[in-house]
PDB file of C-alpha atoms in Angstrom:
ATOM      1  CA  MET A   1      67.066  79.468 -17.130  1.00  0.00           C
ATOM      2  CA  ASP A   2      69.874  81.095 -16.661  1.00  0.00           C
ATOM      3  CA  ARG A   3      70.606  81.517 -12.730  1.00  0.00           C
ATOM      4  CA  ILE A   4      74.000  82.363 -11.407  1.00  0.00           C
ATOM      5  CA  GLY A   5      75.654  80.114  -8.590  1.00  0.00           C
ATOM      6  CA  VAL A   6      75.917  81.372  -4.966  1.00  0.00           C
ATOM      7  CA  ARG A   7      78.202  79.808  -2.195  1.00  0.00           C
ATOM      8  CA  ALA A   8      77.070  81.976   1.259  1.00  0.00           C
ATOM      9  CA  LEU A   9      80.540  81.469   3.147  1.00  0.00           C
ATOM     10  CA  GLY A  10      79.781  83.280   6.576  1.00  0.00           C
ATOM     11  CA  LEU A  11      82.657  84.419   8.018  1.00  0.00           C
ATOM     12  CA  ARG A  12      85.982  83.281   6.494  1.00  0.00           C
ATOM     13  CA  HIS A  13      89.624  84.367   7.361  1.00  0.00           C
ATOM     14  CA  TYR A  14      90.595  87.013   4.816  1.00  0.00           C
ATOM     15  CA  ALA A  15      93.590  85.420   2.947  1.00  0.00           C
ATOM     16  CA  GLN A  16      92.063  82.068   2.852  1.00  0.00           C
ATOM     17  CA  VAL A  17      89.671  82.820   0.453  1.00  0.00           C
ATOM     18  CA  PHE A  18      91.775  84.701  -1.095  1.00  0.00           C
ATOM     19  CA  ALA A  19      93.523  81.721  -2.212  1.00  0.00           C
ATOM     20  CA  ALA A  20      90.931  79.912  -3.054  1.00  0.00           C
ATOM     21  CA  MET A  21      89.785  82.396  -4.918  1.00  0.00           C
ATOM     22  CA  LYS A  22      92.661  82.131  -7.413  1.00  0.00           C
ATOM     23  CA  SER A  23      92.503  78.282  -7.140  1.00  0.00           C
ATOM     24  CA  ARG A  24      88.939  78.155  -8.492  1.00  0.00           C
ATOM     25  CA  ILE A  25      90.101  80.763 -11.348  1.00  0.00           C
ATOM     26  CA  ASP A  26      93.628  78.895 -12.396  1.00  0.00           C
ATOM     27  CA  SER A  27      91.619  75.352 -12.297  1.00  0.00           C
ATOM     28  CA  ASP A  28      89.466  76.030 -15.351  1.00  0.00           C
ATOM     29  CA  PRO A  29      88.257  79.402 -15.837  1.00  0.00           C
ATOM     30  CA  GLU A  30      87.060  79.444 -19.889  1.00  0.00           C
ATOM     31  CA  HIS A  31      84.539  76.633 -18.885  1.00  0.00           C
ATOM     32  CA  SER A  32      83.937  76.388 -14.880  1.00  0.00           C
ATOM     33  CA  PRO A  33      80.717  77.905 -14.237  1.00  0.00           C
ATOM     34  CA  ASP A  34      79.836  81.435 -12.950  1.00  0.00           C
ATOM     35  CA  GLU A  35      79.470  81.982  -8.863  1.00  0.00           C
ATOM     36  CA  ILE A  36      79.613  84.628  -6.766  1.00  0.00           C
ATOM     37  CA  TRP A  37      81.066  84.304  -3.299  1.00  0.00           C
ATOM     38  CA  ALA A  38      78.856  85.987   0.252  1.00  0.00           C
ATOM     39  CA  LEU A  39      80.119  85.997   2.731  1.00  0.00           C
ATOM     40  CA  GLN A  40      82.204  88.555   5.726  1.00  0.00           C
ATOM     41  CA  HIS A  41      85.675  88.928   7.184  1.00  0.00           C
ATOM     42  CA  HIS A  42      87.238  88.485   9.965  1.00  0.00           C
ATOM     43  CA  PRO A  43      88.894  91.933  10.907  1.00  0.00           C
ATOM     44  CA  VAL A  44      91.778  92.365   8.787  1.00  0.00           C
ATOM     45  CA  TYR A  45      93.126  95.415   6.027  1.00  0.00           C
ATOM     46  CA  THR A  46      93.982  93.813   2.151  1.00  0.00           C
ATOM     47  CA  GLN A  47      96.278  96.703   0.205  1.00  0.00           C
ATOM     48  CA  GLY A  48      95.777  96.757  -3.676  1.00  0.00           C
ATOM     49  CA  GLN A  49      97.674  96.756  -5.818  1.00  0.00           C
ATOM     50  CA  ALA A  50      98.211 100.877  -6.063  1.00  0.00           C
ATOM     51  CA  GLY A  51      98.392 101.029  -3.002  1.00  0.00           C
ATOM     52  CA  ARG A  52     100.587 102.900  -0.219  1.00  0.00           C
ATOM     53  CA  VAL A  53     102.428 102.569   2.952  1.00  0.00           C
ATOM     54  CA  GLU A  54     101.567 105.493   4.151  1.00  0.00           C
ATOM     55  CA  HIS A  55      98.097 105.151   3.709  1.00  0.00           C
ATOM     56  CA  VAL A  56      98.206 102.730   6.637  1.00  0.00           C
ATOM     57  CA  LEU A  57      98.205 104.403   9.383  1.00  0.00           C
ATOM     58  CA  ALA A  58      98.245 102.857  12.630  1.00  0.00           C
ATOM     59  CA  PRO A  59      96.757  98.751  12.110  1.00  0.00           C
ATOM     60  CA  GLY A  60      97.490  97.865  15.693  1.00  0.00           C
ATOM     61  CA  ASP A  61      96.230  94.217  16.081  1.00  0.00           C
ATOM     62  CA  ILE A  62      94.871  94.492  12.604  1.00  0.00           C
ATOM     63  CA  PRO A  63      96.803  91.818  10.213  1.00  0.00           C
ATOM     64  CA  VAL A  64      97.139  93.383   6.745  1.00  0.00           C
ATOM     65  CA  VAL A  65      97.386  91.006   3.714  1.00  0.00           C
ATOM     66  CA  ALA A  66      98.912  92.346   0.802  1.00  0.00           C
ATOM     67  CA  ALA A  67      95.556  91.420  -2.711  1.00  0.00           C
ATOM     68  CA  ASP A  68      96.060  91.455  -6.069  1.00  0.00           C
ATOM     69  CA  ARG A  69      93.565  93.227  -6.732  1.00  0.00           C
ATOM     70  CA  GLY A  70      93.095  97.239  -7.924  1.00  0.00           C
ATOM     71  CA  GLY A  71      92.387  99.895  -6.142  1.00  0.00           C
ATOM     72  CA  GLN A  72      94.162 100.476  -2.526  1.00  0.00           C
ATOM     73  CA  VAL A  73      93.928 100.428   1.219  1.00  0.00           C
ATOM     74  CA  THR A  74      90.271  99.626   3.126  1.00  0.00           C
ATOM     75  CA  TYR A  75      88.581  96.939   5.857  1.00  0.00           C
ATOM     76  CA  HIS A  76      87.356  94.234   6.020  1.00  0.00           C
ATOM     77  CA  GLY A  77      84.848  93.450   8.848  1.00  0.00           C
ATOM     78  CA  PRO A  78      81.769  91.558  10.810  1.00  0.00           C
ATOM     79  CA  GLY A  79      78.770  93.124   9.796  1.00  0.00           C
ATOM     80  CA  GLN A  80      80.280  94.357   6.277  1.00  0.00           C
ATOM     81  CA  LEU A  81      78.680  92.315   3.540  1.00  0.00           C
ATOM     82  CA  VAL A  82      80.672  90.868   0.612  1.00  0.00           C
ATOM     83  CA  PHE A  83      80.853  89.172  -2.562  1.00  0.00           C
ATOM     84  CA  TYR A  84      82.656  88.172  -4.730  1.00  0.00           C
ATOM     85  CA  PRO A  85      81.933  87.723  -8.239  1.00  0.00           C
ATOM     86  CA  LEU A  86      84.158  85.307 -10.069  1.00  0.00           C
ATOM     87  CA  ILE A  87      82.406  85.774 -13.807  1.00  0.00           C
ATOM     88  CA  GLN A  88      83.814  84.678 -16.851  1.00  0.00           C
ATOM     89  CA  LEU A  89      83.475  87.971 -18.747  1.00  0.00           C
ATOM     90  CA  ARG A  90      83.866  87.675 -22.136  1.00  0.00           C
ATOM     91  CA  ARG A  91      80.751  84.493 -22.176  1.00  0.00           C
ATOM     92  CA  ARG A  92      78.998  87.058 -20.227  1.00  0.00           C
ATOM     93  CA  GLY A  93      79.195  89.425 -23.130  1.00  0.00           C
ATOM     94  CA  LEU A  94      81.086  91.972 -20.246  1.00  0.00           C
ATOM     95  CA  ASP A  95      83.875  94.326 -19.705  1.00  0.00           C
ATOM     96  CA  VAL A  96      85.697  95.130 -16.627  1.00  0.00           C
ATOM     97  CA  ARG A  97      84.154  98.827 -16.438  1.00  0.00           C
ATOM     98  CA  GLN A  98      79.956  96.652 -17.340  1.00  0.00           C
ATOM     99  CA  LEU A  99      80.794  94.660 -13.871  1.00  0.00           C
ATOM    100  CA  VAL A 100      82.057  97.666 -12.210  1.00  0.00           C
ATOM    101  CA  SER A 101      78.511  99.746 -13.242  1.00  0.00           C
ATOM    102  CA  ALA A 102      76.586  96.918 -12.668  1.00  0.00           C
ATOM    103  CA  LEU A 103      78.086  96.360  -8.988  1.00  0.00           C
ATOM    104  CA  GLU A 104      77.376  99.897  -7.960  1.00  0.00           C
ATOM    105  CA  VAL A 105      73.206 100.078  -9.440  1.00  0.00           C
ATOM    106  CA  SER A 106      73.469  97.233  -7.573  1.00  0.00           C
ATOM    107  CA  VAL A 107      74.075  98.389  -4.138  1.00  0.00           C
ATOM    108  CA  ILE A 108      72.506 102.028  -5.009  1.00  0.00           C
ATOM    109  CA  ALA A 109      69.155 100.103  -6.053  1.00  0.00           C
ATOM    110  CA  TRP A 110      68.927  98.306  -3.296  1.00  0.00           C
ATOM    111  CA  LEU A 111      69.436 101.118  -1.133  1.00  0.00           C
ATOM    112  CA  ALA A 112      66.791 103.006  -2.556  1.00  0.00           C
ATOM    113  CA  GLU A 113      64.778 100.218  -1.047  1.00  0.00           C
ATOM    114  CA  LEU A 114      65.334 101.513   2.108  1.00  0.00           C
ATOM    115  CA  GLY A 115      65.006 105.323   1.518  1.00  0.00           C
ATOM    116  CA  ILE A 116      68.413 105.705   1.420  1.00  0.00           C
ATOM    117  CA  ALA A 117      69.615 107.902  -1.952  1.00  0.00           C
ATOM    118  CA  ALA A 118      72.926 107.022  -2.631  1.00  0.00           C
ATOM    119  CA  ALA A 119      75.261 107.703  -5.810  1.00  0.00           C
ATOM    120  CA  THR A 120      78.803 107.408  -7.432  1.00  0.00           C
ATOM    121  CA  LYS A 121      81.907 109.635  -7.583  1.00  0.00           C
ATOM    122  CA  PRO A 122      83.356 110.311 -11.514  1.00  0.00           C
ATOM    123  CA  ARG A 123      87.199 108.879 -10.971  1.00  0.00           C
ATOM    124  CA  ALA A 124      86.750 107.103  -7.092  1.00  0.00           C
ATOM    125  CA  PRO A 125      84.911 103.844  -7.614  1.00  0.00           C
ATOM    126  CA  GLY A 126      82.652 103.049  -5.480  1.00  0.00           C
ATOM    127  CA  VAL A 127      79.126 103.512  -3.674  1.00  0.00           C
ATOM    128  CA  TYR A 128      78.338 107.430  -1.199  1.00  0.00           C
ATOM    129  CA  VAL A 129      75.921 108.927   0.930  1.00  0.00           C
ATOM    130  CA  ASP A 130      76.464 112.733   0.396  1.00  0.00           C
ATOM    131  CA  ASP A 131      80.188 112.667   1.007  1.00  0.00           C
ATOM    132  CA  ALA A 132      80.691 109.320   3.279  1.00  0.00           C
ATOM    133  CA  LYS A 133      81.138 105.838   1.109  1.00  0.00           C
ATOM    134  CA  ILE A 134      79.089 103.029   2.009  1.00  0.00           C
ATOM    135  CA  ALA A 135      80.289 100.321  -0.393  1.00  0.00           C
ATOM    136  CA  SER A 136      83.536  99.648  -1.947  1.00  0.00           C
ATOM    137  CA  LEU A 137      84.703  98.207  -4.748  1.00  0.00           C
ATOM    138  CA  GLY A 138      88.198  96.579  -5.538  1.00  0.00           C
ATOM    139  CA  LEU A 139      88.898  93.984  -8.808  1.00  0.00           C
ATOM    140  CA  ARG A 140      90.845  91.664 -10.398  1.00  0.00           C
ATOM    141  CA  ILE A 141      90.924  90.179 -13.960  1.00  0.00           C
ATOM    142  CA  ARG A 142      93.226  86.955 -14.504  1.00  0.00           C
ATOM    143  CA  ARG A 143      92.786  84.892 -17.429  1.00  0.00           C
ATOM    144  CA  GLY A 144      89.214  86.472 -19.130  1.00  0.00           C
ATOM    145  CA  ARG A 145      87.544  85.674 -15.025  1.00  0.00           C
ATOM    146  CA  SER A 146      86.739  88.826 -12.716  1.00  0.00           C
ATOM    147  CA  TYR A 147      87.598  87.800  -8.564  1.00  0.00           C
ATOM    148  CA  HIS A 148      87.465  90.079  -6.141  1.00  0.00           C
ATOM    149  CA  GLY A 149      84.493  92.240  -5.885  1.00  0.00           C
ATOM    150  CA  LEU A 150      82.451  94.817  -3.605  1.00  0.00           C
ATOM    151  CA  ALA A 151      81.697  95.150   0.004  1.00  0.00           C
ATOM    152  CA  VAL A 152      79.223  96.979   1.442  1.00  0.00           C
ATOM    153  CA  ASN A 153      79.106  98.386   5.232  1.00  0.00           C
ATOM    154  CA  VAL A 154      75.923  97.351   6.822  1.00  0.00           C
ATOM    155  CA  ALA A 155      75.858  97.078  10.733  1.00  0.00           C
ATOM    156  CA  MET A 156      79.841  97.258  11.313  1.00  0.00           C
ATOM    157  CA  ASP A 157      82.186  99.255  13.504  1.00  0.00           C
ATOM    158  CA  LEU A 158      83.632 101.698  11.799  1.00  0.00           C
ATOM    159  CA  ALA A 159      86.314 102.585  13.477  1.00  0.00           C
ATOM    160  CA  PRO A 160      89.374 100.604  11.869  1.00  0.00           C
ATOM    161  CA  PHE A 161      89.101 102.988   9.102  1.00  0.00           C
ATOM    162  CA  ALA A 162      90.578 106.002  11.167  1.00  0.00           C
ATOM    163  CA  ARG A 163      93.195 103.662  11.157  1.00  0.00           C
ATOM    164  CA  ILE A 164      94.016 103.828   7.535  1.00  0.00           C
ATOM    165  CA  ASN A 165      93.503 106.268   4.716  1.00  0.00           C
ATOM    166  CA  PRO A 166      90.801 104.537   3.411  1.00  0.00           C
ATOM    167  CA  CYS A 167      91.036 103.779  -0.404  1.00  0.00           C
ATOM    168  CA  GLY A 168      93.974 106.618   0.048  1.00  0.00           C
ATOM    169  CA  TYR A 169      92.373 109.074   0.844  1.00  0.00           C
ATOM    170  CA  ALA A 170      93.042 111.203   3.895  1.00  0.00           C
ATOM    171  CA  GLY A 171      89.764 111.616   5.507  1.00  0.00           C
ATOM    172  CA  LEU A 172      87.418 110.163   4.105  1.00  0.00           C
ATOM    173  CA  ARG A 173      83.899 109.269   5.691  1.00  0.00           C
ATOM    174  CA  MET A 174      82.822 105.759   5.638  1.00  0.00           C
ATOM    175  CA  THR A 175      79.087 105.408   6.268  1.00  0.00           C
ATOM    176  CA  GLN A 176      77.232 102.295   6.500  1.00  0.00           C
ATOM    177  CA  VAL A 177      73.201 101.898   6.258  1.00  0.00           C
ATOM    178  CA  ALA A 178      72.734 101.059  10.457  1.00  0.00           C
ATOM    179  CA  ASP A 179      74.487 104.755  10.955  1.00  0.00           C
ATOM    180  CA  LEU A 180      71.353 105.859   8.370  1.00  0.00           C
ATOM    181  CA  LEU A 181      67.691 104.251   8.767  1.00  0.00           C
ATOM    182  CA  PRO A 182      65.772 103.965  12.355  1.00  0.00           C
ATOM    183  CA  ALA A 183      67.245 100.925  14.440  1.00  0.00           C
ATOM    184  CA  ALA A 184      63.370  99.482  13.752  1.00  0.00           C
ATOM    185  CA  GLN A 185      64.052  99.866   9.842  1.00  0.00           C
ATOM    186  CA  ILE A 186      67.627  98.950   9.845  1.00  0.00           C
ATOM    187  CA  PRO A 187      67.889  95.103   7.910  1.00  0.00           C
ATOM    188  CA  GLY A 188      69.805  92.136   9.654  1.00  0.00           C
ATOM    189  CA  LEU A 189      72.229  90.999   7.319  1.00  0.00           C
ATOM    190  CA  GLU A 190      70.915  87.915   5.924  1.00  0.00           C
ATOM    191  CA  VAL A 191      68.081  89.630   5.107  1.00  0.00           C
ATOM    192  CA  ALA A 192      70.121  92.672   2.977  1.00  0.00           C
ATOM    193  CA  GLN A 193      72.289  89.145   1.865  1.00  0.00           C
ATOM    194  CA  ARG A 194      69.075  88.273  -0.478  1.00  0.00           C
ATOM    195  CA  SER A 195      68.765  91.240  -1.661  1.00  0.00           C
ATOM    196  CA  LEU A 196      72.051  92.083  -2.502  1.00  0.00           C
ATOM    197  CA  LEU A 197      72.230  89.445  -4.315  1.00  0.00           C
ATOM    198  CA  ASP A 198      68.696  89.278  -5.710  1.00  0.00           C
ATOM    199  CA  GLN A 199      70.195  92.493  -7.558  1.00  0.00           C
ATOM    200  CA  LEU A 200      73.661  91.900  -8.407  1.00  0.00           C
ATOM    201  CA  ALA A 201      72.220  88.532  -9.832  1.00  0.00           C
ATOM    202  CA  ARG A 202      70.027  91.017 -12.222  1.00  0.00           C
ATOM    203  CA  ARG A 203      71.842  93.673 -13.160  1.00  0.00           C
ATOM    204  CA  LEU A 204      74.194  90.701 -14.490  1.00  0.00           C
ATOM    205  CA  GLY A 205      71.999  89.197 -16.076  1.00  0.00           C
ATOM    206  CA  TYR A 206      70.235  86.250 -14.650  1.00  0.00           C
ATOM    207  CA  THR A 207      67.433  85.762 -14.082  1.00  0.00           C
ATOM    208  CA  GLY A 208      68.061  84.462 -10.566  1.00  0.00           C
ATOM    209  CA  TRP A 209      70.513  82.772  -8.009  1.00  0.00           C
ATOM    210  CA  ASP A 210      70.937  79.981  -6.524  1.00  0.00           C
ATOM    211  CA  TYR A 211      72.869  78.716  -3.587  1.00  0.00           C
ATOM    212  CA  LEU A 212      75.761  76.207  -3.729  1.00  0.00           C
ATOM    213  CA  GLY A 213      77.336  74.310  -0.784  1.00  0.00           C
ATOM    214  CA  ASP A 214      81.292  75.280  -0.218  1.00  0.00           C
ATOM    215  CA  GLU A 215      82.694  72.403  -1.884  1.00  0.00           C
ATOM    216  CA  GLY A 216      86.088  72.391  -2.770  1.00  0.00           C
ATOM    217  CA  ILE A 217      86.870  75.575  -0.383  1.00  0.00           C
ATOM    218  CA  ALA A 218      86.742  74.455   2.782  1.00  0.00           C
ATOM    219  CA  SER A 219      89.442  72.107   1.167  1.00  0.00           C
ATOM    220  CA  ASP A 220      91.232  74.690   1.156  1.00  0.00           C
ATOM    221  CA  GLY A 221      92.020  75.324   4.252  1.00  0.00           C
ATOM    222  CA  ILE A 222      89.622  77.995   5.025  1.00  0.00           C
ATOM    223  CA  ASP A 223      88.865  77.622   8.484  1.00  0.00           C
ATOM    224  CA  THR A 224      84.846  77.520   8.646  1.00  0.00           C
ATOM    225  CA  VAL A 225      83.323  79.070  11.026  1.00  0.00           C
ATOM    226  CA  ALA A 226      79.467  79.426  12.112  1.00  0.00           C
ATOM    227  CA  ALA A 227      77.945  81.339   8.729  1.00  0.00           C
ATOM    228  CA  ALA A 228      76.908  84.674   9.493  1.00  0.00           C
ATOM    229  CA  SER A 229      74.173  84.057   6.577  1.00  0.00           C
ATOM    230  CA  GLU A 230      72.580  81.615  10.063  1.00  0.00           C
ATOM    231  CA  GLY A 231      72.057  83.175  12.685  1.00  0.00           C
ATOM    232  CA  ALA A 232      74.171  85.842  13.802  1.00  0.00           C
ATOM    233  CA  SER A 233      73.539  87.549  10.525  1.00  0.00           C
ATOM    234  CA  ASP A 234      70.870  88.619  11.962  1.00  0.00           C
ATOM    235  CA  GLU A 235      72.383  90.893  14.552  1.00  0.00           C
ATOM    236  CA  ARG A 236      71.804  94.509  13.864  1.00  0.00           C
TER     237      ARG A 236
END
């Protein structure tokens, strides 16, 4: 069975996960198995390689971390589901555009299951509901392997997005699942994470996915915080 392993890492600091991804990529990119890391981040702004300082308007007490992914500045925080596909593209028969499409289509299909109509935009990676962005993408290919990935706004505080120009666009509206559905229909974060993983595995050409431990990740210095998928993840 061609299944992909998933590491559900809970709530983690961005800089430490970033370092762990790079370490994993450098270790043995050709032969190490493909994985998806599924998690949430403590509040942080990340500035991509195309980022400009003028798009970080008023970060205040939220740290700004430079990342080697594509794209410009974005915000991560609790209630936003993040997925990092660490995939050897050639082994999967994928190119970068196909990977981006698979990530976007996964989100669109999941939102459709919830009754939310979403779409992509030309020359503006991500997923949108009308003109508001609900999912952001930023990738890096290094030694033939992808890292960084996808962030989906589910039930989070969107206010910090107003302190930046998201993705380099002044006035870009952000939205989330919690603002688009009646309260009784908003999925808990654990349910949402599992459903999105189902979509991601399918669109990336796997027959399914299996949870892995976090061996080799916590030892890289990542603090272990109560996993969002183990309780707090069901808050709405």
